PDB file of C-alpha atoms and ligand atoms in Angstrom:
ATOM      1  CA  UNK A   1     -41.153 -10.889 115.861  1.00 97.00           C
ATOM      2  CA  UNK A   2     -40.288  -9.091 119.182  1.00 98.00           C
ATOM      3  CA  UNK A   3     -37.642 -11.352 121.557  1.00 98.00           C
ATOM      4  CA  UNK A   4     -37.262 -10.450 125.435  1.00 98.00           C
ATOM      5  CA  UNK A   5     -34.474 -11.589 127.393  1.00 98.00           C
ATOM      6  CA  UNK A   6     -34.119 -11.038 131.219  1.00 99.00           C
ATOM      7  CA  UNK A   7     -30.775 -12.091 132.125  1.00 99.00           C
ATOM      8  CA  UNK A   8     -28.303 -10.416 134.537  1.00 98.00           C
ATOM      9  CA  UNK A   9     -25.490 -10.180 131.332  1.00 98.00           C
ATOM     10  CA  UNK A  10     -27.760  -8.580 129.238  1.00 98.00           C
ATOM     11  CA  UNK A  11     -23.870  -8.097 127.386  1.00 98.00           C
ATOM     12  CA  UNK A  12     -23.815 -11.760 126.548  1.00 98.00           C
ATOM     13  CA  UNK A  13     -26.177 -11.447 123.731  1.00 98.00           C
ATOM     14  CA  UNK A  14     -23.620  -8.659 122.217  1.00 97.00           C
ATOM     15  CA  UNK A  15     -23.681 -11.455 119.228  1.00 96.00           C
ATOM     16  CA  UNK A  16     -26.898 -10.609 118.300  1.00 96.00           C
ATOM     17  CA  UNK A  17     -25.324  -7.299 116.936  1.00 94.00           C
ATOM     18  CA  UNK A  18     -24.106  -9.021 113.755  1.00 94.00           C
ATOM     19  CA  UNK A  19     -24.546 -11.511 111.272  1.00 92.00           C
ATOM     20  CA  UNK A  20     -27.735 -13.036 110.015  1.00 92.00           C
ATOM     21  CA  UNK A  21     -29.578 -11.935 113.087  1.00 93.00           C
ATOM     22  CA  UNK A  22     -27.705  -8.381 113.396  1.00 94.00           C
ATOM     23  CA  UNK A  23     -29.124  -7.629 109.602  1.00 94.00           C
ATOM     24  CA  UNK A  24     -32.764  -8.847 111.004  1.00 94.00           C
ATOM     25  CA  UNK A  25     -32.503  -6.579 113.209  1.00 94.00           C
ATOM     26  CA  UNK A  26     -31.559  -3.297 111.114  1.00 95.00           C
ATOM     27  CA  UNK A  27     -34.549  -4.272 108.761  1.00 94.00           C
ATOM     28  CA  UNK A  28     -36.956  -4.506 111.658  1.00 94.00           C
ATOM     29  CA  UNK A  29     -37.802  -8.307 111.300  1.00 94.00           C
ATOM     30  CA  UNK A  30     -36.396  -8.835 114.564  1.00 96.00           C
ATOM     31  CA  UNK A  31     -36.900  -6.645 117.679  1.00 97.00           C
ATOM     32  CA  UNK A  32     -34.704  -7.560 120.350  1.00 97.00           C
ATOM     33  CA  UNK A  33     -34.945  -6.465 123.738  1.00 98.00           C
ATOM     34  CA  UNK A  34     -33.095  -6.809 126.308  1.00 98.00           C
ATOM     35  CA  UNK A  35     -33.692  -6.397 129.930  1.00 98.00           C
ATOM     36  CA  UNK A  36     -31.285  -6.341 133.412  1.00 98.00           C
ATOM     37  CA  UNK A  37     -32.630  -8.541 136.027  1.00 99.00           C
ATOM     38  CA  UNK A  38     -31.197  -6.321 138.814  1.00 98.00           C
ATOM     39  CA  UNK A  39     -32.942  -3.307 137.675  1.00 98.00           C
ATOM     40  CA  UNK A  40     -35.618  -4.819 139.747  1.00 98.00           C
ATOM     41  CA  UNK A  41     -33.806  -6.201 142.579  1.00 98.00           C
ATOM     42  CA  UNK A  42     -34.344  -2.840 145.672  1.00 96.00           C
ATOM     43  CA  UNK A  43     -31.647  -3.647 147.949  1.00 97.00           C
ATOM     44  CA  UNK A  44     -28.407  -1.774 147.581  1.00 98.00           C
ATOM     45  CA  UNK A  45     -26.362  -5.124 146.446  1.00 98.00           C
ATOM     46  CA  UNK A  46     -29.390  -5.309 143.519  1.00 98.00           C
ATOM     47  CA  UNK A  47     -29.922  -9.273 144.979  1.00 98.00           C
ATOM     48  CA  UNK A  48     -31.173 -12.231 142.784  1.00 98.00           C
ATOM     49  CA  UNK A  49     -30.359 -15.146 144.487  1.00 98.00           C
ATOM     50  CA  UNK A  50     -30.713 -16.621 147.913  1.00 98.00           C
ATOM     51  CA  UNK A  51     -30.387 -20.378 149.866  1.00 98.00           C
ATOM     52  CA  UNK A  52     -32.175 -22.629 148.589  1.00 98.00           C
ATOM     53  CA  UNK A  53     -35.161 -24.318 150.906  1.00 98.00           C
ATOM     54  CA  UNK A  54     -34.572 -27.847 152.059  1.00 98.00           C
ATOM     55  CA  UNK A  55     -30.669 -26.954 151.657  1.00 98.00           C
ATOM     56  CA  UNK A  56     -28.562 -27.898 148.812  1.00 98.00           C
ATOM     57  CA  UNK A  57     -25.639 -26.214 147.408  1.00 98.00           C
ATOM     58  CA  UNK A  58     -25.712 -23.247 145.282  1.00 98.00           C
ATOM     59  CA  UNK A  59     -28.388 -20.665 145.465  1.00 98.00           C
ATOM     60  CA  UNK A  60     -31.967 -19.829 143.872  1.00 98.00           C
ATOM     61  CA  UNK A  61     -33.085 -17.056 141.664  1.00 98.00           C
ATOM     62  CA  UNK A  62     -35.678 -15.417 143.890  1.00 98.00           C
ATOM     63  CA  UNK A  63     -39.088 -15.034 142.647  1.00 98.00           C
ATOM     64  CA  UNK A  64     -39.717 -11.213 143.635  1.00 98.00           C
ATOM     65  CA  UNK A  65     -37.407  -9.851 141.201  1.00 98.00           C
ATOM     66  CA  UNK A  66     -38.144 -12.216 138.302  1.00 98.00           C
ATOM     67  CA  UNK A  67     -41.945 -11.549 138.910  1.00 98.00           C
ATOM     68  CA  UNK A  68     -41.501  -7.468 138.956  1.00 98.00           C
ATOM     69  CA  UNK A  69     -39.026  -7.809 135.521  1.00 99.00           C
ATOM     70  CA  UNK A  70     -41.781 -10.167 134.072  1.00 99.00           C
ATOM     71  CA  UNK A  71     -44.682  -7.689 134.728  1.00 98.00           C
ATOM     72  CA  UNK A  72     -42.884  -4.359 133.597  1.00 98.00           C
ATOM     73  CA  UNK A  73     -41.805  -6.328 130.344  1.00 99.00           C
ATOM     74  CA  UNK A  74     -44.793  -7.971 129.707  1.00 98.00           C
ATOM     75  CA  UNK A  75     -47.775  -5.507 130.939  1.00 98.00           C
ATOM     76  CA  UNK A  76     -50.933  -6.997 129.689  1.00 98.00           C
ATOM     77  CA  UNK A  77     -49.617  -9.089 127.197  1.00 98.00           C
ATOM     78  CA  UNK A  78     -49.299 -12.367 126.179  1.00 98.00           C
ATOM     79  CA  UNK A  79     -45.633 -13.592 125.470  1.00 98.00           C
ATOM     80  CA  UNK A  80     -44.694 -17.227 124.934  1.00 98.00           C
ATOM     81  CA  UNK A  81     -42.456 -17.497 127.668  1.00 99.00           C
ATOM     82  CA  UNK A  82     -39.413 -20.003 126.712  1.00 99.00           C
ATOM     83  CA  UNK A  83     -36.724 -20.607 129.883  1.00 99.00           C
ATOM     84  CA  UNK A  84     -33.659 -22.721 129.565  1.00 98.00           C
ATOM     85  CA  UNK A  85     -33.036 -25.388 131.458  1.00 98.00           C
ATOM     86  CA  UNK A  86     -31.187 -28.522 132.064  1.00 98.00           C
ATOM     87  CA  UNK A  87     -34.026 -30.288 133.312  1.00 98.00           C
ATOM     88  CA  UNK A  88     -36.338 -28.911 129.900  1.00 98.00           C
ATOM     89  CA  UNK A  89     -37.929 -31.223 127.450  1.00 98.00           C
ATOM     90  CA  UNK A  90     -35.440 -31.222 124.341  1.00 98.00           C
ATOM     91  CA  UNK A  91     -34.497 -27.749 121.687  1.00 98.00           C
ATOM     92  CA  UNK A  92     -35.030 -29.622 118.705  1.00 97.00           C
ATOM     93  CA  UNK A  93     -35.909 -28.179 114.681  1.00 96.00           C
ATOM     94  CA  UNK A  94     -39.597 -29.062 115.022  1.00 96.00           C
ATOM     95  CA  UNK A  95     -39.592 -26.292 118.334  1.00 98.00           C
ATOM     96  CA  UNK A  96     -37.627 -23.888 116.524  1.00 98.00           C
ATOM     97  CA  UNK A  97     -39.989 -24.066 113.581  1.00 98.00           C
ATOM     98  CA  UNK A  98     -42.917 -23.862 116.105  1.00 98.00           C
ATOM     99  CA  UNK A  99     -41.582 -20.761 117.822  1.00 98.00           C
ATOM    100  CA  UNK A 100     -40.552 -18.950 114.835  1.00 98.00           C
ATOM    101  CA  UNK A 101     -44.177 -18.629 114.400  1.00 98.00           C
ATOM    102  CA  UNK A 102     -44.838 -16.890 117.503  1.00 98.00           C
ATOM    103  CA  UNK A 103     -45.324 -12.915 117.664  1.00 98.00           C
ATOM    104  CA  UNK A 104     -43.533 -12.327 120.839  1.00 98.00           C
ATOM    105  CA  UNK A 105     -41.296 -14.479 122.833  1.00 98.00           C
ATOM    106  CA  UNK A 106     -40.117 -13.741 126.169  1.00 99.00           C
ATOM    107  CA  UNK A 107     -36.628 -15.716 127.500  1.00 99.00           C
ATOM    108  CA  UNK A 108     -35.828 -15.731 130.855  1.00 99.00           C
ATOM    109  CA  UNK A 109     -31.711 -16.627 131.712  1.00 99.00           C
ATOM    110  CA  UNK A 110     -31.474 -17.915 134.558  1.00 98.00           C
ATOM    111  CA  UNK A 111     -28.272 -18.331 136.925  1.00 98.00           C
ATOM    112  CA  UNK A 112     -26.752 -20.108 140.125  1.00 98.00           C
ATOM    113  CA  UNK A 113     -29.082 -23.353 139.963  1.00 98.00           C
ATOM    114  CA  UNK A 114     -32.067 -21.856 138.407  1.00 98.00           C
ATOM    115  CA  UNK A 115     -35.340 -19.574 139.024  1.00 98.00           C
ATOM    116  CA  UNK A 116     -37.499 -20.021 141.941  1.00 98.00           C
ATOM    117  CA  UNK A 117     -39.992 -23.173 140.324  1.00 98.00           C
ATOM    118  CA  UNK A 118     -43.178 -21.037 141.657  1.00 99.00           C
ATOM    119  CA  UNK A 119     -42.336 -18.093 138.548  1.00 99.00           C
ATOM    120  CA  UNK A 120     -42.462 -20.430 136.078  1.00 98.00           C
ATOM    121  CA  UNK A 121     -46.041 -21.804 138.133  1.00 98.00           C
ATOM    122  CA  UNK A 122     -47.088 -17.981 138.051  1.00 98.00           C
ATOM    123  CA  UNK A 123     -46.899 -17.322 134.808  1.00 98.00           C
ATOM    124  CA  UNK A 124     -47.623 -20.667 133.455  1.00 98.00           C
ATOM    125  CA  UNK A 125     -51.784 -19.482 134.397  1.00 98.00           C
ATOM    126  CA  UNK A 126     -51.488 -16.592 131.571  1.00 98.00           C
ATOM    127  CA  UNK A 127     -48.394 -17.673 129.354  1.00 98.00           C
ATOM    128  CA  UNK A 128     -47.527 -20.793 127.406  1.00 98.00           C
ATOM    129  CA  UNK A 129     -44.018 -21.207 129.567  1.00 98.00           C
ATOM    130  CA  UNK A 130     -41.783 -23.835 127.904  1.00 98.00           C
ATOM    131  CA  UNK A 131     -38.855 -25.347 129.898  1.00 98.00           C
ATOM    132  CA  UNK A 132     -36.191 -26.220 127.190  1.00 98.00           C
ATOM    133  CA  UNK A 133     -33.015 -27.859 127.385  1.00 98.00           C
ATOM    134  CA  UNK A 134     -30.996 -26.884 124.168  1.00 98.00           C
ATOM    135  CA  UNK A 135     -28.773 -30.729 125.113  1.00 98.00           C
ATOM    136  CA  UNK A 136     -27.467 -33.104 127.536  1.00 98.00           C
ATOM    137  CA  UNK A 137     -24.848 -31.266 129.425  1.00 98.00           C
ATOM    138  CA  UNK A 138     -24.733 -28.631 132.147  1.00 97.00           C
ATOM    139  CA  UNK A 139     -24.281 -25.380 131.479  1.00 98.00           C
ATOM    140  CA  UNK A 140     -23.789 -22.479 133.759  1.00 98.00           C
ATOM    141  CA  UNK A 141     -26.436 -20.009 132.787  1.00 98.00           C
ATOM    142  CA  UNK A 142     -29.354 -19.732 130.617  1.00 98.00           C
ATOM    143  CA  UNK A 143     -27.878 -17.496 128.345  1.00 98.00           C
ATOM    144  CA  UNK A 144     -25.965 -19.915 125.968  1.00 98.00           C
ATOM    145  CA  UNK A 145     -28.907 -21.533 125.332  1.00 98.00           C
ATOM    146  CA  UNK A 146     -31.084 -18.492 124.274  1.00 98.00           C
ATOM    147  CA  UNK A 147     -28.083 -17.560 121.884  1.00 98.00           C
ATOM    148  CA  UNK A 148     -28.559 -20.573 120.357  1.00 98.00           C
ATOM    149  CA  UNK A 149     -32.577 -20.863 120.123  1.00 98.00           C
ATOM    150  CA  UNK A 150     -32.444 -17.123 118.609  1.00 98.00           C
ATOM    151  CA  UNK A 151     -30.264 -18.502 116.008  1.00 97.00           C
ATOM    152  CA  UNK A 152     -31.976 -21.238 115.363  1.00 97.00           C
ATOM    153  CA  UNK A 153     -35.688 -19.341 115.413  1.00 98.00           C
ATOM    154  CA  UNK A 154     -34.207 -16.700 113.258  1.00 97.00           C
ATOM    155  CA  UNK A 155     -32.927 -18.346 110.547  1.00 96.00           C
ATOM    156  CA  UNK A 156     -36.202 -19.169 109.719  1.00 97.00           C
ATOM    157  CA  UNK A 157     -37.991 -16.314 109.479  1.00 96.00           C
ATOM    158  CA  UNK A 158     -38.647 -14.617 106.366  1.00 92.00           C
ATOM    159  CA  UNK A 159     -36.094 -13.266 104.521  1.00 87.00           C
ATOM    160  CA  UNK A 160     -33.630 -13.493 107.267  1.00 89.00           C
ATOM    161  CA  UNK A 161     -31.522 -16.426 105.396  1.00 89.00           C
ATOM    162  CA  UNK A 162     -32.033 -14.715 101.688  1.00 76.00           C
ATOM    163  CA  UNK A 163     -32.561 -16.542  98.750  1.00 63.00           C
ATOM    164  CA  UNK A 164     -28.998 -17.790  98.073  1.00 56.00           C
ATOM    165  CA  UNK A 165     -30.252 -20.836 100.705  1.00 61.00           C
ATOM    166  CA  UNK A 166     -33.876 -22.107 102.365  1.00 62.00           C
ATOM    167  CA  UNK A 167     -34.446 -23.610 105.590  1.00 65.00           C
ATOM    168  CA  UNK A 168     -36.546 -26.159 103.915  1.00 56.00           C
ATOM    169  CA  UNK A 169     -32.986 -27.804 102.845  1.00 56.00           C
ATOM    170  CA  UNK A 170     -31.979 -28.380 106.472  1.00 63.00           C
ATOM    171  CA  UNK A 171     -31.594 -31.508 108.337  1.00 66.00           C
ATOM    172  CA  UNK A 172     -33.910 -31.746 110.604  1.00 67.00           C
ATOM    173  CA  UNK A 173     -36.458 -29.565 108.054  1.00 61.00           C
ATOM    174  CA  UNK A 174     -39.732 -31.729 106.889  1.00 59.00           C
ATOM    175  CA  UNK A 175     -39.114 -33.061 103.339  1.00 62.00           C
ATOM    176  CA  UNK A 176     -37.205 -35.711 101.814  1.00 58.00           C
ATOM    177  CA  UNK A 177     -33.858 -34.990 103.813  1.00 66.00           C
ATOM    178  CA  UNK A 178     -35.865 -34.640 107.628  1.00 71.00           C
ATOM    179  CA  UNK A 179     -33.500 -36.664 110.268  1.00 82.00           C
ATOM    180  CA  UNK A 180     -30.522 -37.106 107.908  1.00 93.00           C
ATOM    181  CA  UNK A 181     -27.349 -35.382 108.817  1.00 96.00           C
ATOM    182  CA  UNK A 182     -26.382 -32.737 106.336  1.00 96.00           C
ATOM    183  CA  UNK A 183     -23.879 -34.863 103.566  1.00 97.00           C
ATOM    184  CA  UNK A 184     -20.130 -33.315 102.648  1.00 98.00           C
ATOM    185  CA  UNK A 185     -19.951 -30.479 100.917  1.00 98.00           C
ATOM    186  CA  UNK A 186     -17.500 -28.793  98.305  1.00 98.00           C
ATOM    187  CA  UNK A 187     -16.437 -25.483  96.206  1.00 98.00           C
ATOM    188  CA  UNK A 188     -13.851 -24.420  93.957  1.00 98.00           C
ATOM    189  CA  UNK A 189     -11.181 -25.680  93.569  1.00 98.00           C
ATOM    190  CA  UNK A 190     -11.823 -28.886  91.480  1.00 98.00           C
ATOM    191  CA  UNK A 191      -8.407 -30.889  92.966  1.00 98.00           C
ATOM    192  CA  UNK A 192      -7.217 -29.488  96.376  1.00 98.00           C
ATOM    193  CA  UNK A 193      -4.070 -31.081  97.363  1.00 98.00           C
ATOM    194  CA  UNK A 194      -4.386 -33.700  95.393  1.00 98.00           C
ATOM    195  CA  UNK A 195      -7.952 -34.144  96.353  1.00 98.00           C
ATOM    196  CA  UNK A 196     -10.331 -34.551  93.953  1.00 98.00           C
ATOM    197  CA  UNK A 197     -14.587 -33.135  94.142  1.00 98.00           C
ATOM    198  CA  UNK A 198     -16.608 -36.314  93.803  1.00 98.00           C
ATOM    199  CA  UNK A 199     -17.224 -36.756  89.917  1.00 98.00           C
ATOM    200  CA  UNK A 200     -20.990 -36.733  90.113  1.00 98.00           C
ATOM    201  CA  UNK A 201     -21.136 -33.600  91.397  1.00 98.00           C
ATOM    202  CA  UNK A 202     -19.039 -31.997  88.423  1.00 98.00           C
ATOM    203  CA  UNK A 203     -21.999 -33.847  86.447  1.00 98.00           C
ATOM    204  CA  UNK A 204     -24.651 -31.633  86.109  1.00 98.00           C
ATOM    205  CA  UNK A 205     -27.107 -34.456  86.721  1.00 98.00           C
ATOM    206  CA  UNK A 206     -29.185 -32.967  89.229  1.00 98.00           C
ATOM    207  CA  UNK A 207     -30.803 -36.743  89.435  1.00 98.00           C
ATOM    208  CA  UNK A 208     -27.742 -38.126  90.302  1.00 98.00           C
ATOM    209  CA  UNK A 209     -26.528 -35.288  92.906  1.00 98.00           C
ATOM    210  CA  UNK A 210     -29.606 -35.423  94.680  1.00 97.00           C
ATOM    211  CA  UNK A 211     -29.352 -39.302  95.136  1.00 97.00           C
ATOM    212  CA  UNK A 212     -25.354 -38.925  95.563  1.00 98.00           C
ATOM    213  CA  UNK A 213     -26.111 -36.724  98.247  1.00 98.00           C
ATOM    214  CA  UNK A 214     -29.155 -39.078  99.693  1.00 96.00           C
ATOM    215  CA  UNK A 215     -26.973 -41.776  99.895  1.00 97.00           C
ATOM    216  CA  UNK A 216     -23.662 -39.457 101.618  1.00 98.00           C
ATOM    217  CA  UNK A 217     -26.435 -38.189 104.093  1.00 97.00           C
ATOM    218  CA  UNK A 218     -27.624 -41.652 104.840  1.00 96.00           C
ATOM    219  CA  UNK A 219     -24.218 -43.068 105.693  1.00 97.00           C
ATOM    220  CA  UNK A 220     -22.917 -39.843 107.536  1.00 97.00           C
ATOM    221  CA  UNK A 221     -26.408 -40.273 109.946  1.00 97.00           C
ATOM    222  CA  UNK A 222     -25.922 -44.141 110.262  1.00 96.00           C
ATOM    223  CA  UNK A 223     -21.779 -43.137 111.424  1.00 97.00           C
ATOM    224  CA  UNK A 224     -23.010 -40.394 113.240  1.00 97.00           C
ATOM    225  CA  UNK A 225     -26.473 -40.618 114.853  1.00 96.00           C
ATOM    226  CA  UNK A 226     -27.351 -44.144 114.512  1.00 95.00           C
ATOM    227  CA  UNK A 227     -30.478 -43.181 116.700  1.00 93.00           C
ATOM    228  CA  UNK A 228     -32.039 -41.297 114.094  1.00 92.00           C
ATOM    229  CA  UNK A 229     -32.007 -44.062 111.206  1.00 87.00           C
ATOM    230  CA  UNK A 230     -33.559 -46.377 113.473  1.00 79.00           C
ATOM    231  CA  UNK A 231     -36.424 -43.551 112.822  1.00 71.00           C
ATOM    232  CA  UNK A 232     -36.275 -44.012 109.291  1.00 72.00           C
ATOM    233  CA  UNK A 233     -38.393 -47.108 108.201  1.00 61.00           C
ATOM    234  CA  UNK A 234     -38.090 -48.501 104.343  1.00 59.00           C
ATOM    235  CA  UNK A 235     -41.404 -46.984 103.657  1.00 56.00           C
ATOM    236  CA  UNK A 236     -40.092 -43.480 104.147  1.00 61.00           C
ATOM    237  CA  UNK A 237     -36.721 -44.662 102.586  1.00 61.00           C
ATOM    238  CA  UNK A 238     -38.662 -45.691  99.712  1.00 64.00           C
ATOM    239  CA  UNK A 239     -40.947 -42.171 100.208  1.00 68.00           C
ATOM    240  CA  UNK A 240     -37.489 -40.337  99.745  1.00 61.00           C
ATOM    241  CA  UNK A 241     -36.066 -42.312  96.796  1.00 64.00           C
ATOM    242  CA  UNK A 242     -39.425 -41.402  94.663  1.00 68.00           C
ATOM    243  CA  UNK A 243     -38.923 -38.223  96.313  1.00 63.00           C
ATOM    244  CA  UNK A 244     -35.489 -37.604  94.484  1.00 59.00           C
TER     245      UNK A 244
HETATM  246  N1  JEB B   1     -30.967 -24.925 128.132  1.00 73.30           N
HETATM  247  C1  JEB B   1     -30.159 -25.316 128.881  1.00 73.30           C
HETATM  248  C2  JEB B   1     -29.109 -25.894 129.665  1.00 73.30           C
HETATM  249  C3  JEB B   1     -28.514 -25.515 130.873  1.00 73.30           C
HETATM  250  C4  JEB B   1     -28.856 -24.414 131.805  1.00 73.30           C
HETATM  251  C5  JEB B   1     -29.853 -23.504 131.490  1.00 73.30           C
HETATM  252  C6  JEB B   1     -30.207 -22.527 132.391  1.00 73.30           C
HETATM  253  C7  JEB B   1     -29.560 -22.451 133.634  1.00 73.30           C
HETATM  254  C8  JEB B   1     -29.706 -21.622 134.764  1.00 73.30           C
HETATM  255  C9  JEB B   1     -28.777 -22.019 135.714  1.00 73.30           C
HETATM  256  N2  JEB B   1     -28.074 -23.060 135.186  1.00 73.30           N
HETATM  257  C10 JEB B   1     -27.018 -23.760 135.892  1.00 73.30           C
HETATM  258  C11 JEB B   1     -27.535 -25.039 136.472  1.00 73.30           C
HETATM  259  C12 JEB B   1     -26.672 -26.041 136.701  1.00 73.30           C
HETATM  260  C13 JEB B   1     -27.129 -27.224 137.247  1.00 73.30           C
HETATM  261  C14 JEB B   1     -28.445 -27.386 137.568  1.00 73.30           C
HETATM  262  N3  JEB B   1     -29.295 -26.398 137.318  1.00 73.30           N
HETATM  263  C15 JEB B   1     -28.838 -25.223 136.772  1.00 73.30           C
HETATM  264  C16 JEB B   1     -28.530 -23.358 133.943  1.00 73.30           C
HETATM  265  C17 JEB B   1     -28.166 -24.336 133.035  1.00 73.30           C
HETATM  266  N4  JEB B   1     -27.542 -26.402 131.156  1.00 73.30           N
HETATM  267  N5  JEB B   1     -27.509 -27.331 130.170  1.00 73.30           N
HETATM  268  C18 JEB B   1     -28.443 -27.062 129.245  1.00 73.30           C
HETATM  269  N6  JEB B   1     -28.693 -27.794 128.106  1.00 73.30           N
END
């Protein structure tokens, strides 16, 4: 997969340099670029921004330059085209897994109070341009978000995660544990403190973990995120129990 991000602090995404994605990198599953907005900004202060029309505070991210960066990235292909947003539809696990299929994604960070609507317009008549809002709060730049989406996108990817653990076992992944919160977990020591590794996991019943963890996922969601049990109905809680 090839990632492009425009964003004028290209030296944000420095974290992409190491971990899980960092290693992606080195064995070519990932190929990150990424690109200075003001390298195609003419004037001798390399502008981006200007007033916005109809007045308002802040200032805009002006079209010209994001439409000459755009062009010289993207020649005559065919990115998806994903921009961060406060006012995007949500970042959930079902997009991720979506655009972690994609060949080539293109992310445009945006700054001040966001990028000129009529580039997203432009390239919305050759791209598939998703506005995506990674939560409800305001940030003040796009490129937060990206860091997270590229996480979250390259996790899945082949190989990037190892074999030690699979996607498939996430939250939010389809299967039997899709909308639960991820349950407690635990490693050596047996007694830490005085506290004591739930029994059933020292069991070696796999039967019993799995429900044991069912049941510690179900009441962490129901503390937690009430709003995704009401999702759940019995006939997928009963789905899951055969399922386990
Ligand atoms: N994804 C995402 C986001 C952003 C976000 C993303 C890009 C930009 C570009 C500029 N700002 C500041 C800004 C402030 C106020 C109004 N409009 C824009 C951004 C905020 N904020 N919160 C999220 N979940």
């Amino acid at each position: 997969m090839r990632l492009d991000i425009v964003s004028i602090f290209p030296e944000y995404f420095a974290p992409l340099d190491v971990s899980l994605i960092g290693k992606a990198r080195e064995r070519g599953t990932l190929d990150v670029r990424l690109h200075q907005l003001r390298d195609w900004a003419h004037d001798v202060h390399k502008t981006v921004d200007d007033t916005p029309y109809g007045g308002g505070p802040g200032m805009v991210m002006k079209p010209e330059v994001w439409g000459e960066a755009i062009d010289s990235i993207i020649g005559d292909g065919a990115p998806r085209m994903v921009v961060p947003t406060p006012s995007g539809r949500p970042f959930t696990q079902e997009l991720a897994q979506e655009l972690a299929h994609e060949p080539w994604l293109l992310f445009c960070c945006g700054r001040y109070e966001g990028i000129d609507s009529r580039v997203m317009a432009e390239y919305g008549t050759r791209l598939r341009v998703d506005e995506v809002s990674i939560g409800d709060y305001v940030l003040a730049g796009g490129e937060a978000a990206v860091l997270v989406m590229v996480e979250a996108i390259g996790r899945l990817l082949p190989g990037v995660l190892g074999n030690a653990h699979s996607a498939v076992d996430d939250s939010f992944a389809p299967g039997a544990m899709q909308n639960l919160l991820e349950g407690p977990v635990f490693t050596k020591p047996p007694v830490w403190r005085g506290r004591e590794v739930p029994d059933v996991l020292l069991s070696g019943h796999h039967g019993k973990v799995a429900r044991w963890r069912r049941d510690e996922a179900l009441r962490r969601t129901m503390r937690n995120r009430p709003d995704l049990v009401e999702a759940l109905d019995a006939s997928a809680l009963d789905k899951r129990d055969k399922e386990l």
